[in-house]
mmCIF file with all atom_site columns, C-alpha atoms in Angstrom:
data_model
loop_
_atom_site.group_PDB
_atom_site.id
_atom_site.type_symbol
_atom_site.label_atom_id
_atom_site.label_alt_id
_atom_site.label_comp_id
_atom_site.label_asym_id
_atom_site.label_entity_id
_atom_site.label_seq_id
_atom_site.pdbx_PDB_ins_code
_atom_site.Cartn_x
_atom_site.Cartn_y
_atom_site.Cartn_z
_atom_site.occupancy
_atom_site.B_iso_or_equiv
_atom_site.pdbx_formal_charge
_atom_site.auth_seq_id
_atom_site.auth_comp_id
_atom_site.auth_asym_id
_atom_site.auth_atom_id
_atom_site.pdbx_PDB_model_num
ATOM 1   C CA . GLN A 1 1   ? -125.445 46.952 -34.890 1.00 63.00 ? 1   GLN A CA 1
ATOM 2   C CA . GLU A 1 2   ? -128.943 48.083 -35.903 1.00 62.00 ? 2   GLU A CA 1
ATOM 3   C CA . ARG A 1 3   ? -129.610 44.690 -37.495 1.00 70.00 ? 3   ARG A CA 1
ATOM 4   C CA . LEU A 1 4   ? -128.565 42.931 -34.292 1.00 73.00 ? 4   LEU A CA 1
ATOM 5   C CA . SER A 1 5   ? -130.835 45.165 -32.237 1.00 74.00 ? 5   SER A CA 1
ATOM 6   C CA . GLU A 1 6   ? -133.766 44.422 -34.533 1.00 76.00 ? 6   GLU A CA 1
ATOM 7   C CA . GLN A 1 7   ? -133.213 40.654 -34.451 1.00 76.00 ? 7   GLN A CA 1
ATOM 8   C CA . LEU A 1 8   ? -132.982 40.639 -30.658 1.00 79.00 ? 8   LEU A CA 1
ATOM 9   C CA . LYS A 1 9   ? -135.993 42.891 -30.144 1.00 80.00 ? 9   LYS A CA 1
ATOM 10  C CA . GLY A 1 10  ? -138.428 41.365 -27.652 1.00 80.00 ? 10  GLY A CA 1
ATOM 11  C CA . THR A 1 11  ? -136.124 38.427 -26.926 1.00 86.00 ? 11  THR A CA 1
ATOM 12  C CA . THR A 1 12  ? -136.074 37.051 -23.361 1.00 92.00 ? 12  THR A CA 1
ATOM 13  C CA . LEU A 1 13  ? -133.846 34.522 -21.638 1.00 93.00 ? 13  LEU A CA 1
ATOM 14  C CA . LEU A 1 14  ? -136.454 31.857 -22.342 1.00 92.00 ? 14  LEU A CA 1
ATOM 15  C CA . THR A 1 15  ? -136.641 32.630 -26.053 1.00 93.00 ? 15  THR A CA 1
ATOM 16  C CA . SER A 1 16  ? -133.081 33.742 -26.782 1.00 94.00 ? 16  SER A CA 1
ATOM 17  C CA . ASP A 1 17  ? -131.386 30.472 -27.788 1.00 95.00 ? 17  ASP A CA 1
ATOM 18  C CA . ALA A 1 18  ? -132.677 30.303 -31.354 1.00 93.00 ? 18  ALA A CA 1
ATOM 19  C CA . VAL A 1 19  ? -131.759 33.864 -32.294 1.00 93.00 ? 19  VAL A CA 1
ATOM 20  C CA . ILE A 1 20  ? -128.367 33.627 -30.539 1.00 94.00 ? 20  ILE A CA 1
ATOM 21  C CA . ARG A 1 21  ? -127.570 30.454 -32.490 1.00 94.00 ? 21  ARG A CA 1
ATOM 22  C CA . GLU A 1 22  ? -128.251 32.335 -35.710 1.00 92.00 ? 22  GLU A CA 1
ATOM 23  C CA . LEU A 1 23  ? -126.272 35.431 -34.751 1.00 92.00 ? 23  LEU A CA 1
ATOM 24  C CA . ALA A 1 24  ? -123.307 33.651 -33.139 1.00 94.00 ? 24  ALA A CA 1
ATOM 25  C CA . ALA A 1 25  ? -122.893 31.012 -35.849 1.00 92.00 ? 25  ALA A CA 1
ATOM 26  C CA . VAL A 1 26  ? -121.595 33.642 -38.293 1.00 93.00 ? 26  VAL A CA 1
ATOM 27  C CA . LEU A 1 27  ? -118.790 34.680 -35.935 1.00 96.00 ? 27  LEU A CA 1
ATOM 28  C CA . SER A 1 28  ? -116.627 31.772 -37.080 1.00 97.00 ? 28  SER A CA 1
ATOM 29  C CA . ALA A 1 29  ? -116.404 29.497 -40.099 1.00 95.00 ? 29  ALA A CA 1
ATOM 30  C CA . ARG A 1 30  ? -115.373 26.607 -37.850 1.00 96.00 ? 30  ARG A CA 1
ATOM 31  C CA . PRO A 1 31  ? -118.117 23.931 -37.850 1.00 94.00 ? 31  PRO A CA 1
ATOM 32  C CA . GLU A 1 32  ? -117.514 23.137 -34.179 1.00 95.00 ? 32  GLU A CA 1
ATOM 33  C CA . LEU A 1 33  ? -119.059 26.438 -33.132 1.00 96.00 ? 33  LEU A CA 1
ATOM 34  C CA . ALA A 1 34  ? -122.434 25.609 -34.674 1.00 93.00 ? 34  ALA A CA 1
ATOM 35  C CA . ALA A 1 35  ? -122.307 22.198 -32.983 1.00 94.00 ? 35  ALA A CA 1
ATOM 36  C CA . TRP A 1 36  ? -121.700 23.792 -29.575 1.00 95.00 ? 36  TRP A CA 1
ATOM 37  C CA . LEU A 1 37  ? -124.542 26.271 -30.103 1.00 95.00 ? 37  LEU A CA 1
ATOM 38  C CA . VAL A 1 38  ? -127.160 23.507 -30.201 1.00 95.00 ? 38  VAL A CA 1
ATOM 39  C CA . ASN A 1 39  ? -127.059 23.474 -26.396 1.00 95.00 ? 39  ASN A CA 1
ATOM 40  C CA . ASP A 1 40  ? -129.780 25.190 -24.402 1.00 96.00 ? 40  ASP A CA 1
ATOM 41  C CA . ASP A 1 41  ? -129.580 28.162 -22.016 1.00 96.00 ? 41  ASP A CA 1
ATOM 42  C CA . LEU A 1 42  ? -126.711 29.759 -23.924 1.00 97.00 ? 42  LEU A CA 1
ATOM 43  C CA . VAL A 1 43  ? -126.793 33.080 -22.073 1.00 97.00 ? 43  VAL A CA 1
ATOM 44  C CA . ARG A 1 44  ? -126.985 31.447 -18.652 1.00 97.00 ? 44  ARG A CA 1
ATOM 45  C CA . ARG A 1 45  ? -124.139 29.076 -19.551 1.00 97.00 ? 45  ARG A CA 1
ATOM 46  C CA . PHE A 1 46  ? -121.983 31.982 -20.671 1.00 98.00 ? 46  PHE A CA 1
ATOM 47  C CA . VAL A 1 47  ? -122.727 34.027 -17.560 1.00 98.00 ? 47  VAL A CA 1
ATOM 48  C CA . ALA A 1 48  ? -122.165 31.130 -15.158 1.00 98.00 ? 48  ALA A CA 1
ATOM 49  C CA . SER A 1 49  ? -118.917 30.181 -16.910 1.00 98.00 ? 49  SER A CA 1
ATOM 50  C CA . VAL A 1 50  ? -117.526 33.712 -16.765 1.00 98.00 ? 50  VAL A CA 1
ATOM 51  C CA . ASN A 1 51  ? -118.549 33.982 -13.121 1.00 98.00 ? 51  ASN A CA 1
ATOM 52  C CA . ASN A 1 52  ? -116.727 30.733 -12.314 1.00 98.00 ? 52  ASN A CA 1
ATOM 53  C CA . ILE A 1 53  ? -113.594 31.807 -14.190 1.00 98.00 ? 53  ILE A CA 1
ATOM 54  C CA . ALA A 1 54  ? -113.563 35.151 -12.364 1.00 98.00 ? 54  ALA A CA 1
ATOM 55  C CA . ASP A 1 55  ? -113.466 33.129 -9.128  1.00 97.00 ? 55  ASP A CA 1
ATOM 56  C CA . GLY A 1 56  ? -110.656 30.943 -10.475 1.00 98.00 ? 56  GLY A CA 1
ATOM 57  C CA . LYS A 1 57  ? -112.962 27.939 -10.797 1.00 98.00 ? 57  LYS A CA 1
ATOM 58  C CA . ASN A 1 58  ? -113.149 25.546 -13.746 1.00 97.00 ? 58  ASN A CA 1
ATOM 59  C CA . PRO A 1 59  ? -116.598 26.005 -15.366 1.00 97.00 ? 59  PRO A CA 1
ATOM 60  C CA . ARG A 1 60  ? -116.730 22.437 -16.683 1.00 95.00 ? 60  ARG A CA 1
ATOM 61  C CA . GLN A 1 61  ? -120.247 21.776 -15.336 1.00 96.00 ? 61  GLN A CA 1
ATOM 62  C CA . HIS A 1 62  ? -121.605 24.501 -17.629 1.00 97.00 ? 62  HIS A CA 1
ATOM 63  C CA . LEU A 1 63  ? -119.528 23.404 -20.628 1.00 96.00 ? 63  LEU A CA 1
ATOM 64  C CA . GLU A 1 64  ? -119.903 19.643 -20.590 1.00 94.00 ? 64  GLU A CA 1
ATOM 65  C CA . PHE A 1 65  ? -120.158 19.651 -24.392 1.00 94.00 ? 65  PHE A CA 1
ATOM 66  C CA . LEU A 1 66  ? -116.445 20.554 -24.483 1.00 94.00 ? 66  LEU A CA 1
ATOM 67  C CA . ARG A 1 67  ? -115.459 17.405 -22.600 1.00 92.00 ? 67  ARG A CA 1
ATOM 68  C CA . LEU A 1 68  ? -112.485 15.712 -24.252 1.00 92.00 ? 68  LEU A CA 1
ATOM 69  C CA . GLU A 1 69  ? -112.445 12.054 -25.221 1.00 85.00 ? 69  GLU A CA 1
ATOM 70  C CA . LYS A 1 70  ? -108.734 11.604 -24.607 1.00 86.00 ? 70  LYS A CA 1
ATOM 71  C CA . GLY A 1 71  ? -107.353 11.967 -21.104 1.00 86.00 ? 71  GLY A CA 1
ATOM 72  C CA . PHE A 1 72  ? -104.333 13.805 -19.746 1.00 87.00 ? 72  PHE A CA 1
ATOM 73  C CA . GLN A 1 73  ? -101.046 12.008 -20.361 1.00 91.00 ? 73  GLN A CA 1
ATOM 74  C CA . ALA A 1 74  ? -97.686  12.078 -18.600 1.00 92.00 ? 74  ALA A CA 1
ATOM 75  C CA . ILE A 1 75  ? -94.435  10.442 -19.632 1.00 94.00 ? 75  ILE A CA 1
ATOM 76  C CA . ASP A 1 76  ? -91.145  9.615  -17.932 1.00 93.00 ? 76  ASP A CA 1
ATOM 77  C CA . ARG A 1 77  ? -88.036  11.307 -19.287 1.00 91.00 ? 77  ARG A CA 1
ATOM 78  C CA . ASP A 1 78  ? -84.575  11.125 -17.755 1.00 89.00 ? 78  ASP A CA 1
ATOM 79  C CA . GLY A 1 79  ? -86.001  9.924  -14.461 1.00 90.00 ? 79  GLY A CA 1
ATOM 80  C CA . ARG A 1 80  ? -88.587  12.695 -14.274 1.00 93.00 ? 80  ARG A CA 1
ATOM 81  C CA . THR A 1 81  ? -92.345  12.668 -14.835 1.00 94.00 ? 81  THR A CA 1
ATOM 82  C CA . ILE A 1 82  ? -93.378  15.375 -17.287 1.00 94.00 ? 82  ILE A CA 1
ATOM 83  C CA . ILE A 1 83  ? -96.478  16.380 -19.241 1.00 94.00 ? 83  ILE A CA 1
ATOM 84  C CA . ASP A 1 84  ? -96.624  14.511 -22.526 1.00 93.00 ? 84  ASP A CA 1
ATOM 85  C CA . PRO A 1 85  ? -96.491  17.312 -25.136 1.00 92.00 ? 85  PRO A CA 1
ATOM 86  C CA . ALA A 1 86  ? -98.984  15.288 -27.185 1.00 92.00 ? 86  ALA A CA 1
ATOM 87  C CA . SER A 1 87  ? -101.570 16.034 -24.471 1.00 94.00 ? 87  SER A CA 1
ATOM 88  C CA . TYR A 1 88  ? -101.633 19.671 -25.519 1.00 95.00 ? 88  TYR A CA 1
ATOM 89  C CA . ALA A 1 89  ? -103.027 18.806 -28.939 1.00 95.00 ? 89  ALA A CA 1
ATOM 90  C CA . ARG A 1 90  ? -106.292 17.650 -27.319 1.00 95.00 ? 90  ARG A CA 1
ATOM 91  C CA . TYR A 1 91  ? -107.215 21.305 -26.916 1.00 97.00 ? 91  TYR A CA 1
ATOM 92  C CA . ASP A 1 92  ? -106.200 22.510 -30.372 1.00 97.00 ? 92  ASP A CA 1
ATOM 93  C CA . ALA A 1 93  ? -109.710 22.436 -31.866 1.00 96.00 ? 93  ALA A CA 1
ATOM 94  C CA . ILE A 1 94  ? -111.279 24.314 -28.932 1.00 97.00 ? 94  ILE A CA 1
ATOM 95  C CA . VAL A 1 95  ? -108.604 26.993 -29.075 1.00 98.00 ? 95  VAL A CA 1
ATOM 96  C CA . ALA A 1 96  ? -108.849 27.217 -32.867 1.00 98.00 ? 96  ALA A CA 1
ATOM 97  C CA . VAL A 1 97  ? -112.569 27.980 -32.612 1.00 98.00 ? 97  VAL A CA 1
ATOM 98  C CA . PHE A 1 98  ? -112.006 30.630 -29.948 1.00 98.00 ? 98  PHE A CA 1
ATOM 99  C CA . VAL A 1 99  ? -109.209 32.290 -31.926 1.00 98.00 ? 99  VAL A CA 1
ATOM 100 C CA . SER A 1 100 ? -111.299 32.218 -35.118 1.00 98.00 ? 100 SER A CA 1
ATOM 101 C CA . LEU A 1 101 ? -114.116 34.309 -33.641 1.00 98.00 ? 101 LEU A CA 1
ATOM 102 C CA . ASP A 1 102 ? -114.603 37.616 -35.395 1.00 98.00 ? 102 ASP A CA 1
ATOM 103 C CA . THR A 1 103 ? -113.456 40.045 -32.722 1.00 98.00 ? 103 THR A CA 1
ATOM 104 C CA . GLU A 1 104 ? -115.560 43.064 -33.680 1.00 97.00 ? 104 GLU A CA 1
ATOM 105 C CA . GLY A 1 105 ? -118.607 40.893 -34.344 1.00 96.00 ? 105 GLY A CA 1
ATOM 106 C CA . THR A 1 106 ? -118.239 39.175 -30.979 1.00 97.00 ? 106 THR A CA 1
ATOM 107 C CA . ALA A 1 107 ? -117.974 42.505 -29.191 1.00 96.00 ? 107 ALA A CA 1
ATOM 108 C CA . ALA A 1 108 ? -121.034 43.828 -31.038 1.00 94.00 ? 108 ALA A CA 1
ATOM 109 C CA . LEU A 1 109 ? -123.099 40.753 -30.165 1.00 95.00 ? 109 LEU A CA 1
ATOM 110 C CA . TYR A 1 110 ? -122.011 40.975 -26.535 1.00 96.00 ? 110 TYR A CA 1
ATOM 111 C CA . ALA A 1 111 ? -123.101 44.625 -26.399 1.00 94.00 ? 111 ALA A CA 1
ATOM 112 C CA . GLU A 1 112 ? -126.542 43.777 -27.779 1.00 93.00 ? 112 GLU A CA 1
ATOM 113 C CA . LEU A 1 113 ? -126.935 40.833 -25.414 1.00 95.00 ? 113 LEU A CA 1
ATOM 114 C CA . THR A 1 114 ? -126.044 42.918 -22.346 1.00 94.00 ? 114 THR A CA 1
ATOM 115 C CA . PRO A 1 115 ? -129.656 43.211 -21.088 1.00 94.00 ? 115 PRO A CA 1
ATOM 116 C CA . LEU A 1 116 ? -130.123 39.429 -21.260 1.00 96.00 ? 116 LEU A CA 1
ATOM 117 C CA . ILE A 1 117 ? -126.694 38.847 -19.748 1.00 97.00 ? 117 ILE A CA 1
ATOM 118 C CA . ASP A 1 118 ? -127.561 41.178 -16.867 1.00 96.00 ? 118 ASP A CA 1
ATOM 119 C CA . ASP A 1 119 ? -130.862 39.333 -16.357 1.00 96.00 ? 119 ASP A CA 1
ATOM 120 C CA . ALA A 1 120 ? -129.061 35.999 -16.184 1.00 97.00 ? 120 ALA A CA 1
ATOM 121 C CA . TYR A 1 121 ? -126.408 37.371 -13.859 1.00 98.00 ? 121 TYR A CA 1
ATOM 122 C CA . ALA A 1 122 ? -129.058 38.830 -11.543 1.00 96.00 ? 122 ALA A CA 1
ATOM 123 C CA . GLU A 1 123 ? -130.288 35.267 -10.957 1.00 96.00 ? 123 GLU A CA 1
ATOM 124 C CA . ILE A 1 124 ? -126.974 34.241 -9.357  1.00 95.00 ? 124 ILE A CA 1
ATOM 125 C CA . ALA A 1 125 ? -125.344 37.495 -8.243  1.00 94.00 ? 125 ALA A CA 1
ATOM 126 C CA . PRO A 1 126 ? -125.322 39.300 -4.903  1.00 89.00 ? 126 PRO A CA 1
ATOM 127 C CA . PRO A 1 127 ? -127.070 42.696 -4.933  1.00 88.00 ? 127 PRO A CA 1
ATOM 128 C CA . GLY A 1 128 ? -124.962 45.492 -6.358  1.00 89.00 ? 128 GLY A CA 1
ATOM 129 C CA . SER A 1 129 ? -122.674 43.159 -8.311  1.00 94.00 ? 129 SER A CA 1
ATOM 130 C CA . ARG A 1 130 ? -122.089 43.864 -12.013 1.00 96.00 ? 130 ARG A CA 1
ATOM 131 C CA . PHE A 1 131 ? -121.435 41.254 -14.678 1.00 97.00 ? 131 PHE A CA 1
ATOM 132 C CA . GLU A 1 132 ? -119.122 43.650 -16.490 1.00 97.00 ? 132 GLU A CA 1
ATOM 133 C CA . ASP A 1 133 ? -116.779 43.535 -13.494 1.00 97.00 ? 133 ASP A CA 1
ATOM 134 C CA . ARG A 1 134 ? -116.886 39.741 -13.490 1.00 98.00 ? 134 ARG A CA 1
ATOM 135 C CA . LEU A 1 135 ? -115.964 39.632 -17.180 1.00 98.00 ? 135 LEU A CA 1
ATOM 136 C CA . VAL A 1 136 ? -112.982 41.904 -16.563 1.00 97.00 ? 136 VAL A CA 1
ATOM 137 C CA . ALA A 1 137 ? -111.910 39.704 -13.641 1.00 98.00 ? 137 ALA A CA 1
ATOM 138 C CA . ALA A 1 138 ? -112.290 36.529 -15.717 1.00 98.00 ? 138 ALA A CA 1
ATOM 139 C CA . ILE A 1 139 ? -110.126 37.882 -18.528 1.00 98.00 ? 139 ILE A CA 1
ATOM 140 C CA . ASP A 1 140 ? -107.499 39.053 -16.046 1.00 98.00 ? 140 ASP A CA 1
ATOM 141 C CA . GLU A 1 141 ? -107.526 35.598 -14.437 1.00 98.00 ? 141 GLU A CA 1
ATOM 142 C CA . LEU A 1 142 ? -106.648 33.972 -17.754 1.00 98.00 ? 142 LEU A CA 1
ATOM 143 C CA . LEU A 1 143 ? -104.100 36.579 -18.779 1.00 98.00 ? 143 LEU A CA 1
ATOM 144 C CA . GLU A 1 144 ? -102.108 35.892 -15.600 1.00 98.00 ? 144 GLU A CA 1
ATOM 145 C CA . VAL A 1 145 ? -101.333 32.316 -16.676 1.00 98.00 ? 145 VAL A CA 1
ATOM 146 C CA . PRO A 1 146 ? -97.629  31.985 -17.535 1.00 97.00 ? 146 PRO A CA 1
ATOM 147 C CA . VAL A 1 147 ? -96.501  30.767 -20.942 1.00 97.00 ? 147 VAL A CA 1
ATOM 148 C CA . LEU A 1 148 ? -94.095  27.937 -20.166 1.00 94.00 ? 148 LEU A CA 1
ATOM 149 C CA . SER A 1 149 ? -91.178  26.650 -22.185 1.00 90.00 ? 149 SER A CA 1
ATOM 150 C CA . GLY A 1 150 ? -89.492  23.279 -22.034 1.00 89.00 ? 150 GLY A CA 1
ATOM 151 C CA . ASP A 1 151 ? -90.579  20.219 -20.072 1.00 92.00 ? 151 ASP A CA 1
ATOM 152 C CA . VAL A 1 152 ? -93.170  20.683 -17.329 1.00 94.00 ? 152 VAL A CA 1
ATOM 153 C CA . GLU A 1 153 ? -92.319  18.426 -14.414 1.00 95.00 ? 153 GLU A CA 1
ATOM 154 C CA . LEU A 1 154 ? -95.059  16.676 -12.446 1.00 95.00 ? 154 LEU A CA 1
ATOM 155 C CA . GLN A 1 155 ? -95.357  15.004 -9.088  1.00 93.00 ? 155 GLN A CA 1
ATOM 156 C CA . PRO A 1 156 ? -97.378  11.749 -9.284  1.00 88.00 ? 156 PRO A CA 1
ATOM 157 C CA . LYS A 1 157 ? -100.243 11.492 -6.781  1.00 85.00 ? 157 LYS A CA 1
ATOM 158 C CA . VAL A 1 158 ? -102.615 8.592  -6.075  1.00 78.00 ? 158 VAL A CA 1
ATOM 159 C CA . LEU A 1 159 ? -105.007 9.261  -8.958  1.00 80.00 ? 159 LEU A CA 1
ATOM 160 C CA . THR A 1 160 ? -103.655 12.421 -10.585 1.00 86.00 ? 160 THR A CA 1
ATOM 161 C CA . PHE A 1 161 ? -100.565 14.608 -10.794 1.00 92.00 ? 161 PHE A CA 1
ATOM 162 C CA . SER A 1 162 ? -99.509  17.894 -9.278  1.00 93.00 ? 162 SER A CA 1
ATOM 163 C CA . TYR A 1 163 ? -96.956  20.358 -10.603 1.00 95.00 ? 163 TYR A CA 1
ATOM 164 C CA . SER A 1 164 ? -93.498  20.015 -9.093  1.00 95.00 ? 164 SER A CA 1
ATOM 165 C CA . ASP A 1 165 ? -93.165  23.792 -9.319  1.00 95.00 ? 165 ASP A CA 1
ATOM 166 C CA . ASN A 1 166 ? -95.012  25.211 -6.297  1.00 95.00 ? 166 ASN A CA 1
ATOM 167 C CA . GLU A 1 167 ? -95.799  28.450 -8.133  1.00 96.00 ? 167 GLU A CA 1
ATOM 168 C CA . LEU A 1 168 ? -97.631  26.525 -10.842 1.00 96.00 ? 168 LEU A CA 1
ATOM 169 C CA . GLU A 1 169 ? -99.398  24.324 -8.319  1.00 95.00 ? 169 GLU A CA 1
ATOM 170 C CA . SER A 1 170 ? -100.576 27.429 -6.443  1.00 97.00 ? 170 SER A CA 1
ATOM 171 C CA . LEU A 1 171 ? -102.408 28.744 -9.514  1.00 97.00 ? 171 LEU A CA 1
ATOM 172 C CA . SER A 1 172 ? -106.191 28.623 -9.396  1.00 98.00 ? 172 SER A CA 1
ATOM 173 C CA . PRO A 1 173 ? -108.011 25.570 -10.823 1.00 96.00 ? 173 PRO A CA 1
ATOM 174 C CA . MET A 1 174 ? -108.994 27.596 -13.914 1.00 98.00 ? 174 MET A CA 1
ATOM 175 C CA . GLN A 1 175 ? -105.466 28.842 -14.431 1.00 98.00 ? 175 GLN A CA 1
ATOM 176 C CA . ARG A 1 176 ? -104.116 25.305 -14.154 1.00 95.00 ? 176 ARG A CA 1
ATOM 177 C CA . GLN A 1 177 ? -106.714 24.209 -16.698 1.00 95.00 ? 177 GLN A CA 1
ATOM 178 C CA . LEU A 1 178 ? -105.494 26.778 -19.215 1.00 97.00 ? 178 LEU A CA 1
ATOM 179 C CA . LEU A 1 179 ? -101.895 25.834 -18.418 1.00 96.00 ? 179 LEU A CA 1
ATOM 180 C CA . ARG A 1 180 ? -102.706 22.209 -19.353 1.00 93.00 ? 180 ARG A CA 1
ATOM 181 C CA . MET A 1 181 ? -103.552 23.362 -22.873 1.00 96.00 ? 181 MET A CA 1
ATOM 182 C CA . GLY A 1 182 ? -99.862  23.911 -23.581 1.00 96.00 ? 182 GLY A CA 1
ATOM 183 C CA . PRO A 1 183 ? -97.759  27.015 -24.286 1.00 97.00 ? 183 PRO A CA 1
ATOM 184 C CA . ASP A 1 184 ? -98.848  27.513 -27.909 1.00 97.00 ? 184 ASP A CA 1
ATOM 185 C CA . ASN A 1 185 ? -102.523 27.371 -26.961 1.00 98.00 ? 185 ASN A CA 1
ATOM 186 C CA . VAL A 1 186 ? -102.042 29.600 -23.901 1.00 98.00 ? 186 VAL A CA 1
ATOM 187 C CA . ARG A 1 187 ? -100.295 32.149 -26.109 1.00 98.00 ? 187 ARG A CA 1
ATOM 188 C CA . ALA A 1 188 ? -103.105 32.006 -28.703 1.00 98.00 ? 188 ALA A CA 1
ATOM 189 C CA . VAL A 1 189 ? -105.889 32.305 -26.114 1.00 98.00 ? 189 VAL A CA 1
ATOM 190 C CA . GLN A 1 190 ? -104.227 35.241 -24.398 1.00 98.00 ? 190 GLN A CA 1
ATOM 191 C CA . ALA A 1 191 ? -103.629 37.050 -27.691 1.00 98.00 ? 191 ALA A CA 1
ATOM 192 C CA . LYS A 1 192 ? -107.323 36.686 -28.530 1.00 98.00 ? 192 LYS A CA 1
ATOM 193 C CA . LEU A 1 193 ? -108.331 37.865 -25.067 1.00 98.00 ? 193 LEU A CA 1
ATOM 194 C CA . HIS A 1 194 ? -106.247 41.012 -25.545 1.00 98.00 ? 194 HIS A CA 1
ATOM 195 C CA . GLU A 1 195 ? -108.077 41.632 -28.846 1.00 98.00 ? 195 GLU A CA 1
ATOM 196 C CA . LEU A 1 196 ? -111.477 41.126 -27.229 1.00 98.00 ? 196 LEU A CA 1
ATOM 197 C CA . GLN A 1 197 ? -110.496 43.284 -24.272 1.00 96.00 ? 197 GLN A CA 1
ATOM 198 C CA . ALA A 1 198 ? -109.700 46.166 -26.614 1.00 97.00 ? 198 ALA A CA 1
ATOM 199 C CA . ALA A 1 199 ? -112.873 45.673 -28.670 1.00 97.00 ? 199 ALA A CA 1
ATOM 200 C CA . LEU A 1 200 ? -115.111 45.601 -25.578 1.00 94.00 ? 200 LEU A CA 1
ATOM 201 C CA . ARG A 1 201 ? -113.873 48.930 -24.233 1.00 86.00 ? 201 ARG A CA 1
#
């Protein structure tokens, strides 16, 4: 913790990217993490993404570097349209990186970055709002996503699909995004979120 404090000493939002890349890169051995960290405005991206998730919104505009090459796929089975289970594998690498993060190290880095995070949040937040509350809300939003089993039936629309199950369709855009990652990935993400939740207390 003392080493983190020393490395971040005097760092501002404008100068933080380089030191955050160095400190965050050691949180996982997965090479994808270092590739994602080459992006700019890392603190602002994190804050804006968490804020979106807390509101149930998909933060894709802040995380365009996670855009997938392969699209969502559906198949017909026994006269029904269902999610192609192969579609879930598109998210495996993203989830693997998230799950691989060192939990205690991530919590320690978050604690040291709190002043910068608060500065970034103050740029977009209403007076009196706290980022800590938004983070709690974002985690809760993701933990409420159900872990499904079996085929997931869809209703074809003009350009996309909707869930045949009204309860699933009524989930927020962010919750539906996590749901599209498949039950194994939802389970893995939620297990990691529980770990992080405990470490951040």
